[in-house]
PDB file of C-alpha atoms and ligand atoms in Angstrom:
ATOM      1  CA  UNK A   1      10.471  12.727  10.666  1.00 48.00           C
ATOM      2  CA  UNK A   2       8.514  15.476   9.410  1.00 48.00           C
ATOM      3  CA  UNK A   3       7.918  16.696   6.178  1.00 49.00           C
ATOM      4  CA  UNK A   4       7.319  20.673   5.071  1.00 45.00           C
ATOM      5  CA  UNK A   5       5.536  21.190   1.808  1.00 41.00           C
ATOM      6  CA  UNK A   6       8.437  22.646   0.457  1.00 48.00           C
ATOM      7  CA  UNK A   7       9.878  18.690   0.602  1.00 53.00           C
ATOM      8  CA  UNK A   8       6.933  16.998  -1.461  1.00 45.00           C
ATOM      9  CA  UNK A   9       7.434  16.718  -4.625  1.00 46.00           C
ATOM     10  CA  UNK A  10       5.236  17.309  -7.357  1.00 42.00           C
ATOM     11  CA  UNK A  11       2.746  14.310  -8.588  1.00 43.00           C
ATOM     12  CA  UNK A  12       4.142  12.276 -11.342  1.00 46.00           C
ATOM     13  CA  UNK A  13       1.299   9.744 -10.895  1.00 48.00           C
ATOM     14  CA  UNK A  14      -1.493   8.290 -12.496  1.00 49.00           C
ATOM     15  CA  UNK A  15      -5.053  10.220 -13.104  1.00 48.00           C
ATOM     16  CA  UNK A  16      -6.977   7.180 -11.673  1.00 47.00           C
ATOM     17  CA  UNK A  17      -6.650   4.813 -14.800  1.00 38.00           C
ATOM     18  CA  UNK A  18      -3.287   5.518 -16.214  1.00 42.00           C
ATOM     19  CA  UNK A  19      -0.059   4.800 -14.685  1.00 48.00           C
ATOM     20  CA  UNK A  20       2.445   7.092 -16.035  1.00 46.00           C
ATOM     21  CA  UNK A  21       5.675   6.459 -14.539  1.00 48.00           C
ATOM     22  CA  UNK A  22       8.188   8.853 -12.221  1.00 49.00           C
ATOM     23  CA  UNK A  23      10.583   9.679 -14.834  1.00 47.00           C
ATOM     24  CA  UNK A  24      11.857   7.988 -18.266  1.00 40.00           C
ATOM     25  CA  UNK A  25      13.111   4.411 -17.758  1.00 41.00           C
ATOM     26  CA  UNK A  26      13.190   4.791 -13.855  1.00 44.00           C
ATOM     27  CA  UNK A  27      13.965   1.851 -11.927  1.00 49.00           C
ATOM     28  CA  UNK A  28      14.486   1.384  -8.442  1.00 50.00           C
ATOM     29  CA  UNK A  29      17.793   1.731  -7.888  1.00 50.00           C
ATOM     30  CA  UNK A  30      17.110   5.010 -10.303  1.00 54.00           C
ATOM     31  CA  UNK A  31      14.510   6.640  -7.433  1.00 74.00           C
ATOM     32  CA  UNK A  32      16.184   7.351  -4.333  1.00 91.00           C
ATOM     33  CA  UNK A  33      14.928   6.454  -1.075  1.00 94.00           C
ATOM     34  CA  UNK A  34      14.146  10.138   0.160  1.00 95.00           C
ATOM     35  CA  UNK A  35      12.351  10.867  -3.239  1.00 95.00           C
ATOM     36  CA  UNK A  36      10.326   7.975  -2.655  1.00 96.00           C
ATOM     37  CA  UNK A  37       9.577   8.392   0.740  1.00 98.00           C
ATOM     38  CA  UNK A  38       8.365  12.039  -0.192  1.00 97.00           C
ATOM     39  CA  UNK A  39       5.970  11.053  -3.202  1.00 98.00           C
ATOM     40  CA  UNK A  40       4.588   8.124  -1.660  1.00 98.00           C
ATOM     41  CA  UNK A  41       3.903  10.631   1.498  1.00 98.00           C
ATOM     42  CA  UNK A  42       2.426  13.273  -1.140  1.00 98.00           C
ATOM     43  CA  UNK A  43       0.425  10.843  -3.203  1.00 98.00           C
ATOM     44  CA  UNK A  44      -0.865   8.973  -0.221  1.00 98.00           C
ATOM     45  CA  UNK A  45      -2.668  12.306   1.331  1.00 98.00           C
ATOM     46  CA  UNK A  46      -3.932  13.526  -2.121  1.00 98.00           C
ATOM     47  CA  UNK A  47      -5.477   9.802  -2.655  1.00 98.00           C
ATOM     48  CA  UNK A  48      -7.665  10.059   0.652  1.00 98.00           C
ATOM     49  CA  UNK A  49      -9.390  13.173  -0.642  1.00 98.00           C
ATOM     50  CA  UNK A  50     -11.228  10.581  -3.031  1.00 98.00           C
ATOM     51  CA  UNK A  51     -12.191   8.336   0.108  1.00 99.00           C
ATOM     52  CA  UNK A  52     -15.726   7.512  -0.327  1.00 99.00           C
ATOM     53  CA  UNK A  53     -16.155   6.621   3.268  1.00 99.00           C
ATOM     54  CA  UNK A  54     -20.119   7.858   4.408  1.00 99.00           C
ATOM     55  CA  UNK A  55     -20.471   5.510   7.092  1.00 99.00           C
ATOM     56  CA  UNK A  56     -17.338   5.290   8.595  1.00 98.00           C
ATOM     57  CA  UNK A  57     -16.303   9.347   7.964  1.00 99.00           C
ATOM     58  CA  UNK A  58     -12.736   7.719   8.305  1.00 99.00           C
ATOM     59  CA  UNK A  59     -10.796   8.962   5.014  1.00 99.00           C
ATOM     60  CA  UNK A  60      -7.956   6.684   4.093  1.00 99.00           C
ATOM     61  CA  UNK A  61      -5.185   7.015   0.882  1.00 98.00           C
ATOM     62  CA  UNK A  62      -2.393   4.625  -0.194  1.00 98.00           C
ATOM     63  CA  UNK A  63       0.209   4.902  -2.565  1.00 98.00           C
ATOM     64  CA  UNK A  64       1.719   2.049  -3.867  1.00 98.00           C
ATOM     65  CA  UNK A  65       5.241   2.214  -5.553  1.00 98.00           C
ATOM     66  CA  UNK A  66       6.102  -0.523  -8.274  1.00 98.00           C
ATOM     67  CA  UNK A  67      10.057  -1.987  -8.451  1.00 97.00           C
ATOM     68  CA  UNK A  68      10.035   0.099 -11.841  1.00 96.00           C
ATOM     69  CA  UNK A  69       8.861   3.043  -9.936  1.00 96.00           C
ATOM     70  CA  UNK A  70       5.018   2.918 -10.870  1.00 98.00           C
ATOM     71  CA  UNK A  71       2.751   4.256  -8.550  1.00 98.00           C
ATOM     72  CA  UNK A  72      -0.770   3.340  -7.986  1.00 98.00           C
ATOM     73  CA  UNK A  73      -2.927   5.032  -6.015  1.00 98.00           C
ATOM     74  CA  UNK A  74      -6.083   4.071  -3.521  1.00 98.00           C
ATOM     75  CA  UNK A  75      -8.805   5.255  -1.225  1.00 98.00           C
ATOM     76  CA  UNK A  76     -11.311   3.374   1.153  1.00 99.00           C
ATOM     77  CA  UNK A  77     -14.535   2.340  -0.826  1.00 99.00           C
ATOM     78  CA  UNK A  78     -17.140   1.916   1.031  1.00 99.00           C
ATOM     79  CA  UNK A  79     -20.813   0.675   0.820  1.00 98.00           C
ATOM     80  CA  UNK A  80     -24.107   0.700   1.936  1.00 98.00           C
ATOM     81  CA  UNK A  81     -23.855  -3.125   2.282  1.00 98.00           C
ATOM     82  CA  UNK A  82     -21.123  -2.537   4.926  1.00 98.00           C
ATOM     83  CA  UNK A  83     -19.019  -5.604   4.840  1.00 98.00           C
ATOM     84  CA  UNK A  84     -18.058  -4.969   0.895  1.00 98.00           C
ATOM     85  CA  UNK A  85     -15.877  -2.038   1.695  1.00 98.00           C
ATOM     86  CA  UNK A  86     -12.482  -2.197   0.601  1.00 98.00           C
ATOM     87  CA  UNK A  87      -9.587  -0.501   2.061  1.00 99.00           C
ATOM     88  CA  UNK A  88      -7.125   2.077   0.467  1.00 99.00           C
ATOM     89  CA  UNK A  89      -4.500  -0.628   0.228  1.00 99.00           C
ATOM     90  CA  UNK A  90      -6.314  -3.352  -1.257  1.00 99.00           C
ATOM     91  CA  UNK A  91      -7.406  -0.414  -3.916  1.00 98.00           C
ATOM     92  CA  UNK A  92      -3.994   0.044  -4.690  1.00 98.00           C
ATOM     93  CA  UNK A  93      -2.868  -3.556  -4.970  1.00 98.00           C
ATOM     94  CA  UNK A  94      -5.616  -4.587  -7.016  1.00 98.00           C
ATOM     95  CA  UNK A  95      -4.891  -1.686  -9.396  1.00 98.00           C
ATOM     96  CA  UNK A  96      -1.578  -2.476  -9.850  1.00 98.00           C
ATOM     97  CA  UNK A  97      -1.919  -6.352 -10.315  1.00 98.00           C
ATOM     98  CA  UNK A  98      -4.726  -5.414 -12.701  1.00 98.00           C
ATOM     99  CA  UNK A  99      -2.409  -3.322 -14.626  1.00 98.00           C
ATOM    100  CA  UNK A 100       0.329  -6.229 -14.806  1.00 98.00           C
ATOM    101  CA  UNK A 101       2.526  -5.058 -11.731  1.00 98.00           C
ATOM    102  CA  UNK A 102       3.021  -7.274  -9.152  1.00 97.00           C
ATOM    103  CA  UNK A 103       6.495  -6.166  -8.025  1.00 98.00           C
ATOM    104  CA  UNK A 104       6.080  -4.179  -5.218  1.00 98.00           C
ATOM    105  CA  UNK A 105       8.657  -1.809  -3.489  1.00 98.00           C
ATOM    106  CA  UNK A 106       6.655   0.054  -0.980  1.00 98.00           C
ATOM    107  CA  UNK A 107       3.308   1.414  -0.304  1.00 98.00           C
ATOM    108  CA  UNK A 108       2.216   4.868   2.617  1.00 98.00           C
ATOM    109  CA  UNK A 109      -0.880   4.511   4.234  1.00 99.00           C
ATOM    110  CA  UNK A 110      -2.489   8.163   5.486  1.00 98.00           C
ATOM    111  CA  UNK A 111      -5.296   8.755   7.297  1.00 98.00           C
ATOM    112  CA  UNK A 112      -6.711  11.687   9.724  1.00 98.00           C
ATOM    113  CA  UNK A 113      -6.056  10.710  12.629  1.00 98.00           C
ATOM    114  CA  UNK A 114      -3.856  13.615  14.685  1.00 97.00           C
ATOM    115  CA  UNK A 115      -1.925  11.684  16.742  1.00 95.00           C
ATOM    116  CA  UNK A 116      -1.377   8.178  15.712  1.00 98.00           C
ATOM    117  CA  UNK A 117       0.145   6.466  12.516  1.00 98.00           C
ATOM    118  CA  UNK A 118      -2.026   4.706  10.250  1.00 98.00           C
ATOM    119  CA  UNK A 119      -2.011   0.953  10.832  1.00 98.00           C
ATOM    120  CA  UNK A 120      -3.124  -1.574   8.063  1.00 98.00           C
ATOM    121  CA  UNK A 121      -5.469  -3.511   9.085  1.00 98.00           C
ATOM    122  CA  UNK A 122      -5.166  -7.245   8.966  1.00 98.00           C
ATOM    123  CA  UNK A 123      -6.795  -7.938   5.759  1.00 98.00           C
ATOM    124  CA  UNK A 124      -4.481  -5.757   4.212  1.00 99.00           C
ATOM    125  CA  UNK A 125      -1.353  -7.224   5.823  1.00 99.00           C
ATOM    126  CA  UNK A 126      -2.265 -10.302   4.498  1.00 99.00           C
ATOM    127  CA  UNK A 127      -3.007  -8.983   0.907  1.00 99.00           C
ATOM    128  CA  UNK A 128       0.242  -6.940   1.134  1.00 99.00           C
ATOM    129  CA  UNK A 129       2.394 -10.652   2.033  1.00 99.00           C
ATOM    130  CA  UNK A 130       0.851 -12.775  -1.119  1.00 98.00           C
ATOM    131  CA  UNK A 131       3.249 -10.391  -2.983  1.00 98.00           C
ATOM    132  CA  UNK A 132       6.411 -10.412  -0.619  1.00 98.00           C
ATOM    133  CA  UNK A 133       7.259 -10.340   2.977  1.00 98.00           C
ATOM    134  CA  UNK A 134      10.485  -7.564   2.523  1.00 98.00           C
ATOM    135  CA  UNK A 135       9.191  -4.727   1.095  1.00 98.00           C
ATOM    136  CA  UNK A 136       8.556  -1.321   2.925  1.00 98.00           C
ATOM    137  CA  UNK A 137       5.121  -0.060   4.542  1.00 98.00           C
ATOM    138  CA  UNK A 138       5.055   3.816   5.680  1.00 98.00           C
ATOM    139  CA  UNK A 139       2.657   4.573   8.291  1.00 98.00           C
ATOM    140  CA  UNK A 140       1.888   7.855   8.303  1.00 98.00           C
ATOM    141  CA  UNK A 141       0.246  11.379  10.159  1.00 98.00           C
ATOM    142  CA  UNK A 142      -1.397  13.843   8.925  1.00 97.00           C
ATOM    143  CA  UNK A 143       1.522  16.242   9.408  1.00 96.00           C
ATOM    144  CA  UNK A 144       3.893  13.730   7.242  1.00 96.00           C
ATOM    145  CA  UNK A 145       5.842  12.003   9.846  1.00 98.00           C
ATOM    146  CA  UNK A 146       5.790   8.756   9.023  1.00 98.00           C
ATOM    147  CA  UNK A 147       7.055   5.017  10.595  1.00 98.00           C
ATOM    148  CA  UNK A 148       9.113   2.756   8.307  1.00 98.00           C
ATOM    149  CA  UNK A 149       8.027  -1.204   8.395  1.00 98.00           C
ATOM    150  CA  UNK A 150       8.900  -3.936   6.414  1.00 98.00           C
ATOM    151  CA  UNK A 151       5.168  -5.931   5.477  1.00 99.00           C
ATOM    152  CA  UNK A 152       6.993  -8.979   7.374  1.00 98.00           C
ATOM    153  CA  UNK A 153       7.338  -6.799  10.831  1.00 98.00           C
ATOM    154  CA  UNK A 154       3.560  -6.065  10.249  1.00 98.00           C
ATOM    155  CA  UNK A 155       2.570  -9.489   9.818  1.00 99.00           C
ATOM    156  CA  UNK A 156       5.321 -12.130  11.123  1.00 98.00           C
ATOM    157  CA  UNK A 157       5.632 -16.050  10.728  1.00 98.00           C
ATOM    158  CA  UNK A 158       2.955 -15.156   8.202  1.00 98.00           C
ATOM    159  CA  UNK A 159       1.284 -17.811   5.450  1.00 98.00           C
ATOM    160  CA  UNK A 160       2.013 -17.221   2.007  1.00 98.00           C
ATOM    161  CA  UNK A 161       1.625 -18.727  -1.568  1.00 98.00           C
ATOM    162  CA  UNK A 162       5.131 -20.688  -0.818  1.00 98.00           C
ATOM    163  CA  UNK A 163       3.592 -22.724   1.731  1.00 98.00           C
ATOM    164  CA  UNK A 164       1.141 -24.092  -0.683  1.00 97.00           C
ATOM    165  CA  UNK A 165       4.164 -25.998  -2.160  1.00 96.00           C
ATOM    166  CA  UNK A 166       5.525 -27.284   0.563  1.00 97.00           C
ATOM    167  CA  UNK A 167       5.933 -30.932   1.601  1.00 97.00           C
ATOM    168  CA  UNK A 168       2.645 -32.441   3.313  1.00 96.00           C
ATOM    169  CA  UNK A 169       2.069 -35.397   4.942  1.00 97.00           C
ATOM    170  CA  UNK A 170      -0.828 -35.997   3.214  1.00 93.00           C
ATOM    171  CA  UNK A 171      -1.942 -36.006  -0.606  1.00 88.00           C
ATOM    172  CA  UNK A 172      -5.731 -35.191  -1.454  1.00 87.00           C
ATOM    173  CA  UNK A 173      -5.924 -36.888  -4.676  1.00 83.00           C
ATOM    174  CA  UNK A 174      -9.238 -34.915  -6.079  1.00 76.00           C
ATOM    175  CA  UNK A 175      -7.660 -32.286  -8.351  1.00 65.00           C
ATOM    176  CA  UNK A 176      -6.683 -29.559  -5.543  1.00 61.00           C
TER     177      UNK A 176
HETATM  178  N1  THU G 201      -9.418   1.524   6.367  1.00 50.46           N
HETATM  179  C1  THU G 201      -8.520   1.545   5.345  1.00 50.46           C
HETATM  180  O1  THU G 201      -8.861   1.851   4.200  1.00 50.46           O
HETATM  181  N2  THU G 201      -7.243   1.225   5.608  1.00 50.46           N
HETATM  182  C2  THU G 201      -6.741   1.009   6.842  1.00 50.46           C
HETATM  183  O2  THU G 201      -5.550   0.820   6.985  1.00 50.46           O
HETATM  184  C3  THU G 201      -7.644   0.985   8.011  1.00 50.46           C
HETATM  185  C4  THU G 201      -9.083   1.126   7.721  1.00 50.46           C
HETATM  186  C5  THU G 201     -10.793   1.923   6.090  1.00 50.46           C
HETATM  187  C6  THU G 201     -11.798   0.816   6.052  1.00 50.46           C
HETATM  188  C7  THU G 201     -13.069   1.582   6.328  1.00 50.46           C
HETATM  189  O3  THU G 201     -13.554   2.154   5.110  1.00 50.46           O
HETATM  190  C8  THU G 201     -12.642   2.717   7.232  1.00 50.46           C
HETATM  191  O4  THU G 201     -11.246   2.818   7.076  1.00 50.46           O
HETATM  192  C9  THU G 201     -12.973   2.487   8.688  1.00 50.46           C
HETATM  193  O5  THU G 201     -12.538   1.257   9.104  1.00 50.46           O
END
């Protein structure tokens, strides 16, 4: 599906600190599906302008949408020590759960690429899971067609904080 610019909404976002949400009182049920879709989409390409991406040159922006219809925005941070980048969606995530949200309802990925559809890398599947396995991941192109996929589809039969309390066949007895 592709999006004009007549379709995207206007920001109702956050200036990079402050999370200022979509409308009064909005809750999920409250922001429609299509609404979503199309600010996520919007938010998500105005987030990679901030990429700070010098050794890669691979911009990448994430919106991340809240059950109470917060959105938090990300870019790719990289660095000169290369294995401490972070990705847009572990900027988002870590946003939000330092801001006291950790009830996620969906989150768009964009990138540059022309043809393909931004695909989170493995890291940030994993991230994305500790806070639910049925919650919506767009995938998007430039032009704002995007893919729809649940963060379980992205990363199946997946280990997550539940399985910590799970029965074990054996008890270490040293505090853990
Ligand atoms: N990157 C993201 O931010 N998200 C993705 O989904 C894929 C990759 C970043 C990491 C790095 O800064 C650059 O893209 C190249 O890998």
């Amino acid at each position: 599906m592709a999006l004009t610019p007549e379709d995207v909404p206007v920001a109702t976002v956050t200036d990079g600190s402050r999370v200022v949400p979509l409308e009064s009182g909005s809750t999920h049920s409250l922001t429609s599906e299509k609404d979503m879709i199309k600010t996520l989409l919007h938010e998500c390409l105005q987030a990679k302008a901030f990429a700070y991406c010098p050794y890669s040159k691979f911009r990448v922006g994430a919106a991340l949408m809240t059950n109470e219809g917060n959105i938090f925005v990300g870019c790719n941070v990289e660095n000169a020590c290369y294995n401490l980048g972070v990705c847009a969606e572990r900027t988002a995530i870590q946003k939000a759960i330092s801001e006291g949200h950790m009830n996620f309802r969906a989150i768009a990925i964009a990138s540059d690429l022309e043809d393909q559809f931004i695909s989170p890398c493995g890291a940030c599947r994993q991230v994305m899971r500790e806070f639910g396995t049925e919650w919506d991941v767009f995938l998007s192109r430039p032009d704002g067609s995007y893919l729809k996929m649940t963060v379980d589809e992205l990363l199946p039969m997946s280990f997550g904080p539940e399985d910590l309390r799970k029965k074990k066949v054996f008890s270490v007895h040293n505090g853990c």
